[in-house]
């Protein structure tokens, strides 16, 4: 009998693995709906949807392994990282999906959110003021007009699977929609800056590295307090706080 493996669990959602089936339990039905819709439009390998019975979505496991995880060692050849970059480019070049995703928040909304979060991080003593101030300065470059693309919205390294230097599946599409392509690239390389050149070799075209760095800072600043409140540790080596320190 297959054991039940808890992949991730917090107050908003949980993902369980039973054999070759993943069960995603989400209190927000809109996220499940968005995930299924995005996978139906995405021109890259995605998991097969087996069944849906709110609040549960069952999907098949994809073959291959991830290239690593945030805070851990990375694996894979330069060709595998480049293949991931090529798959991300294919997604970004696809026709726009109907909705706005996590990477598509308006500049004004995002600026207000990051300023409020920075104030809380300092006031609550979670991060030192100089670290927050420096990274808020770096993050400013992300707050600019951009042409929307089809974005995944949560393209963590743990969400992309590869095998034999080919992408076999991209999972967790609940934040997908129209948004900033460089947000996806920054999310995928967060904490693994050493592989950015390989990813961009596969992605192709001119990419503004200042904006990539800005999204590293912005995403990390917004994540730290949420992670702590949901039982995760952003202070672990290689995780969000180290990403922020690397900008000093």
PDB file of N, CA, C and O in Angstrom, residues 176-217:
ATOM      1  N   UNK A 176      -0.865  31.430 -12.207  1.00  0.00           N
ATOM      2  CA  UNK A 176      -0.572  31.752 -13.609  1.00  0.00           C
ATOM      3  C   UNK A 176      -1.507  32.829 -14.148  1.00  0.00           C
ATOM      4  O   UNK A 176      -2.596  33.067 -13.633  1.00  0.00           O
ATOM      5  N   UNK A 177      -1.061  33.458 -15.236  1.00  0.00           N
ATOM      6  CA  UNK A 177      -1.868  34.471 -15.908  1.00  0.00           C
ATOM      7  C   UNK A 177      -0.968  35.473 -16.599  1.00  0.00           C
ATOM      8  O   UNK A 177       0.255  35.287 -16.707  1.00  0.00           O
ATOM      9  N   UNK A 178      -1.551  36.553 -17.063  1.00  0.00           N
ATOM     10  CA  UNK A 178      -0.762  37.611 -17.706  1.00  0.00           C
ATOM     11  C   UNK A 178       0.112  38.304 -16.654  1.00  0.00           C
ATOM     12  O   UNK A 178      -0.325  38.603 -15.554  1.00  0.00           O
ATOM     13  N   UNK A 179       1.371  38.545 -17.029  1.00  0.00           N
ATOM     14  CA  UNK A 179       2.268  39.183 -16.069  1.00  0.00           C
ATOM     15  C   UNK A 179       3.637  39.476 -16.645  1.00  0.00           C
ATOM     16  O   UNK A 179       3.857  39.368 -17.861  1.00  0.00           O
ATOM     17  N   UNK A 180       4.557  39.818 -15.764  1.00  0.00           N
ATOM     18  CA  UNK A 180       5.918  40.205 -16.136  1.00  0.00           C
ATOM     19  C   UNK A 180       6.770  38.953 -16.332  1.00  0.00           C
ATOM     20  O   UNK A 180       6.990  38.183 -15.392  1.00  0.00           O
ATOM     21  N   UNK A 181       7.270  38.766 -17.539  1.00  0.00           N
ATOM     22  CA  UNK A 181       8.081  37.589 -17.849  1.00  0.00           C
ATOM     23  C   UNK A 181       9.311  37.495 -16.955  1.00  0.00           C
ATOM     24  O   UNK A 181       9.718  36.395 -16.552  1.00  0.00           O
ATOM     25  N   UNK A 182       9.907  38.630 -16.609  1.00  0.00           N
ATOM     26  CA  UNK A 182      11.128  38.595 -15.813  1.00  0.00           C
ATOM     27  C   UNK A 182      10.866  38.159 -14.373  1.00  0.00           C
ATOM     28  O   UNK A 182      11.777  37.698 -13.678  1.00  0.00           O
ATOM     29  N   UNK A 183       9.624  38.273 -13.923  1.00  0.00           N
ATOM     30  CA  UNK A 183       9.261  37.744 -12.608  1.00  0.00           C
ATOM     31  C   UNK A 183       9.449  36.227 -12.588  1.00  0.00           C
ATOM     32  O   UNK A 183       9.979  35.676 -11.618  1.00  0.00           O
ATOM     33  N   UNK A 184       9.021  35.548 -13.646  1.00  0.00           N
ATOM     34  CA  UNK A 184       9.212  34.097 -13.740  1.00  0.00           C
ATOM     35  C   UNK A 184      10.689  33.733 -13.743  1.00  0.00           C
ATOM     36  O   UNK A 184      11.119  32.808 -13.041  1.00  0.00           O
ATOM     37  N   UNK A 185      11.476  34.426 -14.539  1.00  0.00           N
ATOM     38  CA  UNK A 185      12.908  34.116 -14.611  1.00  0.00           C
ATOM     39  C   UNK A 185      13.589  34.337 -13.263  1.00  0.00           C
ATOM     40  O   UNK A 185      14.442  33.546 -12.846  1.00  0.00           O
ATOM     41  N   UNK A 186      13.206  35.400 -12.580  1.00  0.00           N
ATOM     42  CA  UNK A 186      13.791  35.683 -11.268  1.00  0.00           C
ATOM     43  C   UNK A 186      13.372  34.636 -10.240  1.00  0.00           C
ATOM     44  O   UNK A 186      14.186  34.186  -9.430  1.00  0.00           O
ATOM     45  N   UNK A 187      12.114  34.236 -10.271  1.00  0.00           N
ATOM     46  CA  UNK A 187      11.633  33.231  -9.328  1.00  0.00           C
ATOM     47  C   UNK A 187      12.358  31.913  -9.541  1.00  0.00           C
ATOM     48  O   UNK A 187      12.755  31.240  -8.579  1.00  0.00           O
ATOM     49  N   UNK A 188      12.552  31.518 -10.791  1.00  0.00           N
ATOM     50  CA  UNK A 188      13.193  30.246 -11.094  1.00  0.00           C
ATOM     51  C   UNK A 188      14.650  30.211 -10.644  1.00  0.00           C
ATOM     52  O   UNK A 188      15.165  29.162 -10.231  1.00  0.00           O
ATOM     53  N   UNK A 189      15.339  31.338 -10.709  1.00  0.00           N
ATOM     54  CA  UNK A 189      16.765  31.389 -10.372  1.00  0.00           C
ATOM     55  C   UNK A 189      17.017  31.930  -8.974  1.00  0.00           C
ATOM     56  O   UNK A 189      18.178  32.090  -8.580  1.00  0.00           O
ATOM     57  N   UNK A 190      15.970  32.195  -8.204  1.00  0.00           N
ATOM     58  CA  UNK A 190      16.125  32.730  -6.850  1.00  0.00           C
ATOM     59  C   UNK A 190      16.984  31.781  -6.008  1.00  0.00           C
ATOM     60  O   UNK A 190      16.682  30.589  -5.875  1.00  0.00           O
ATOM     61  N   UNK A 191      18.049  32.315  -5.449  1.00  0.00           N
ATOM     62  CA  UNK A 191      18.937  31.500  -4.629  1.00  0.00           C
ATOM     63  C   UNK A 191      19.893  30.636  -5.414  1.00  0.00           C
ATOM     64  O   UNK A 191      20.725  29.928  -4.823  1.00  0.00           O
ATOM     65  N   UNK A 192      19.805  30.671  -6.743  1.00  0.00           N
ATOM     66  CA  UNK A 192      20.703  29.880  -7.599  1.00  0.00           C
ATOM     67  C   UNK A 192      21.226  30.770  -8.726  1.00  0.00           C
ATOM     68  O   UNK A 192      21.160  30.436  -9.908  1.00  0.00           O
ATOM     69  N   UNK A 193      21.769  31.904  -8.322  1.00  0.00           N
ATOM     70  CA  UNK A 193      22.267  32.892  -9.267  1.00  0.00           C
ATOM     71  C   UNK A 193      23.333  32.321 -10.191  1.00  0.00           C
ATOM     72  O   UNK A 193      23.487  32.763 -11.339  1.00  0.00           O
ATOM     73  N   UNK A 194      24.043  31.300  -9.715  1.00  0.00           N
ATOM     74  CA  UNK A 194      25.129  30.720 -10.519  1.00  0.00           C
ATOM     75  C   UNK A 194      24.635  30.063 -11.799  1.00  0.00           C
ATOM     76  O   UNK A 194      25.427  29.811 -12.720  1.00  0.00           O
ATOM     77  N   UNK A 195      23.322  29.780 -11.887  1.00  0.00           N
ATOM     78  CA  UNK A 195      22.774  29.134 -13.079  1.00  0.00           C
ATOM     79  C   UNK A 195      22.003  30.099 -13.981  1.00  0.00           C
ATOM     80  O   UNK A 195      21.425  29.671 -14.983  1.00  0.00           O
ATOM     81  N   UNK A 196      22.004  31.378 -13.621  1.00  0.00           N
ATOM     82  CA  UNK A 196      21.239  32.345 -14.415  1.00  0.00           C
ATOM     83  C   UNK A 196      21.720  32.392 -15.861  1.00  0.00           C
ATOM     84  O   UNK A 196      20.906  32.427 -16.795  1.00  0.00           O
ATOM     85  N   UNK A 197      23.031  32.380 -16.078  1.00  0.00           N
ATOM     86  CA  UNK A 197      23.547  32.444 -17.452  1.00  0.00           C
ATOM     87  C   UNK A 197      23.088  31.246 -18.285  1.00  0.00           C
ATOM     88  O   UNK A 197      22.762  31.397 -19.471  1.00  0.00           O
ATOM     89  N   UNK A 198      23.065  30.058 -17.679  1.00  0.00           N
ATOM     90  CA  UNK A 198      22.602  28.872 -18.407  1.00  0.00           C
ATOM     91  C   UNK A 198      21.126  29.003 -18.779  1.00  0.00           C
ATOM     92  O   UNK A 198      20.727  28.663 -19.902  1.00  0.00           O
ATOM     93  N   UNK A 199      20.324  29.476 -17.831  1.00  0.00           N
ATOM     94  CA  UNK A 199      18.895  29.656 -18.096  1.00  0.00           C
ATOM     95  C   UNK A 199      18.687  30.673 -19.216  1.00  0.00           C
ATOM     96  O   UNK A 199      17.894  30.443 -20.145  1.00  0.00           O
ATOM     97  N   UNK A 200      19.418  31.771 -19.169  1.00  0.00           N
ATOM     98  CA  UNK A 200      19.256  32.808 -20.189  1.00  0.00           C
ATOM     99  C   UNK A 200      19.786  32.348 -21.550  1.00  0.00           C
ATOM    100  O   UNK A 200      19.288  32.799 -22.589  1.00  0.00           O
ATOM    101  N   UNK A 201      20.764  31.442 -21.565  1.00  0.00           N
ATOM    102  CA  UNK A 201      21.251  30.898 -22.837  1.00  0.00           C
ATOM    103  C   UNK A 201      20.125  30.154 -23.547  1.00  0.00           C
ATOM    104  O   UNK A 201      19.999  30.215 -24.770  1.00  0.00           O
ATOM    105  N   UNK A 202      19.313  29.422 -22.789  1.00  0.00           N
ATOM    106  CA  UNK A 202      18.177  28.730 -23.380  1.00  0.00           C
ATOM    107  C   UNK A 202      17.015  29.652 -23.666  1.00  0.00           C
ATOM    108  O   UNK A 202      16.290  29.466 -24.651  1.00  0.00           O
ATOM    109  N   UNK A 203      16.861  30.661 -22.829  1.00  0.00           N
ATOM    110  CA  UNK A 203      15.737  31.601 -22.976  1.00  0.00           C
ATOM    111  C   UNK A 203      15.901  32.475 -24.212  1.00  0.00           C
ATOM    112  O   UNK A 203      14.957  32.703 -24.966  1.00  0.00           O
ATOM    113  N   UNK A 204      17.108  32.973 -24.422  1.00  0.00           N
ATOM    114  CA  UNK A 204      17.403  33.784 -25.600  1.00  0.00           C
ATOM    115  C   UNK A 204      16.912  35.219 -25.464  1.00  0.00           C
ATOM    116  O   UNK A 204      16.083  35.545 -24.603  1.00  0.00           O
ATOM    117  N   UNK A 205      17.430  36.082 -26.331  1.00  0.00           N
ATOM    118  CA  UNK A 205      17.005  37.474 -26.345  1.00  0.00           C
ATOM    119  C   UNK A 205      17.685  38.297 -25.266  1.00  0.00           C
ATOM    120  O   UNK A 205      18.458  37.795 -24.441  1.00  0.00           O
ATOM    121  N   UNK A 206      17.412  39.593 -25.303  1.00  0.00           N
ATOM    122  CA  UNK A 206      17.985  40.513 -24.328  1.00  0.00           C
ATOM    123  C   UNK A 206      17.138  40.518 -23.063  1.00  0.00           C
ATOM    124  O   UNK A 206      15.925  40.695 -23.111  1.00  0.00           O
ATOM    125  N   UNK A 207      17.775  40.332 -21.936  1.00  0.00           N
ATOM    126  CA  UNK A 207      17.096  40.323 -20.641  1.00  0.00           C
ATOM    127  C   UNK A 207      17.773  41.352 -19.740  1.00  0.00           C
ATOM    128  O   UNK A 207      19.004  41.383 -19.638  1.00  0.00           O
ATOM    129  N   UNK A 208      16.980  42.196 -19.109  1.00  0.00           N
ATOM    130  CA  UNK A 208      17.502  43.234 -18.231  1.00  0.00           C
ATOM    131  C   UNK A 208      17.857  42.610 -16.877  1.00  0.00           C
ATOM    132  O   UNK A 208      16.981  42.306 -16.065  1.00  0.00           O
ATOM    133  N   UNK A 209      19.146  42.424 -16.622  1.00  0.00           N
ATOM    134  CA  UNK A 209      19.593  41.774 -15.391  1.00  0.00           C
ATOM    135  C   UNK A 209      19.261  42.606 -14.158  1.00  0.00           C
ATOM    136  O   UNK A 209      19.028  42.051 -13.072  1.00  0.00           O
ATOM    137  N   UNK A 210      19.217  43.919 -14.307  1.00  0.00           N
ATOM    138  CA  UNK A 210      18.868  44.767 -13.164  1.00  0.00           C
ATOM    139  C   UNK A 210      17.455  44.462 -12.672  1.00  0.00           C
ATOM    140  O   UNK A 210      17.193  44.455 -11.468  1.00  0.00           O
ATOM    141  N   UNK A 211      16.567  44.168 -13.610  1.00  0.00           N
ATOM    142  CA  UNK A 211      15.194  43.843 -13.236  1.00  0.00           C
ATOM    143  C   UNK A 211      15.125  42.459 -12.586  1.00  0.00           C
ATOM    144  O   UNK A 211      14.373  42.243 -11.638  1.00  0.00           O
ATOM    145  N   UNK A 212      15.921  41.516 -13.095  1.00  0.00           N
ATOM    146  CA  UNK A 212      15.999  40.192 -12.455  1.00  0.00           C
ATOM    147  C   UNK A 212      16.434  40.351 -10.999  1.00  0.00           C
ATOM    148  O   UNK A 212      15.817  39.788 -10.074  1.00  0.00           O
ATOM    149  N   UNK A 213      17.495  41.125 -10.777  1.00  0.00           N
ATOM    150  CA  UNK A 213      17.978  41.358  -9.410  1.00  0.00           C
ATOM    151  C   UNK A 213      16.905  42.038  -8.570  1.00  0.00           C
ATOM    152  O   UNK A 213      16.745  41.726  -7.375  1.00  0.00           O
ATOM    153  N   UNK A 214      16.182  42.958  -9.183  1.00  0.00           N
ATOM    154  CA  UNK A 214      15.125  43.671  -8.461  1.00  0.00           C
ATOM    155  C   UNK A 214      14.026  42.718  -8.006  1.00  0.00           C
ATOM    156  O   UNK A 214      13.534  42.810  -6.875  1.00  0.00           O
ATOM    157  N   UNK A 215      13.647  41.793  -8.872  1.00  0.00           N
ATOM    158  CA  UNK A 215      12.610  40.825  -8.496  1.00  0.00           C
ATOM    159  C   UNK A 215      13.115  39.872  -7.413  1.00  0.00           C
ATOM    160  O   UNK A 215      12.342  39.427  -6.559  1.00  0.00           O
ATOM    161  N   UNK A 216      14.388  39.532  -7.429  1.00  0.00           N
ATOM    162  CA  UNK A 216      14.935  38.710  -6.334  1.00  0.00           C
ATOM    163  C   UNK A 216      14.704  39.420  -5.003  1.00  0.00           C
ATOM    164  O   UNK A 216      14.258  38.802  -4.030  1.00  0.00           O
ATOM    165  N   UNK A 217      15.037  40.706  -4.957  1.00  0.00           N
ATOM    166  CA  UNK A 217      14.858  41.467  -3.721  1.00  0.00           C
ATOM    167  C   UNK A 217      13.388  41.627  -3.372  1.00  0.00           C
ATOM    168  O   UNK A 217      12.982  41.415  -2.219  1.00  0.00           O
TER     169      UNK A 217
END
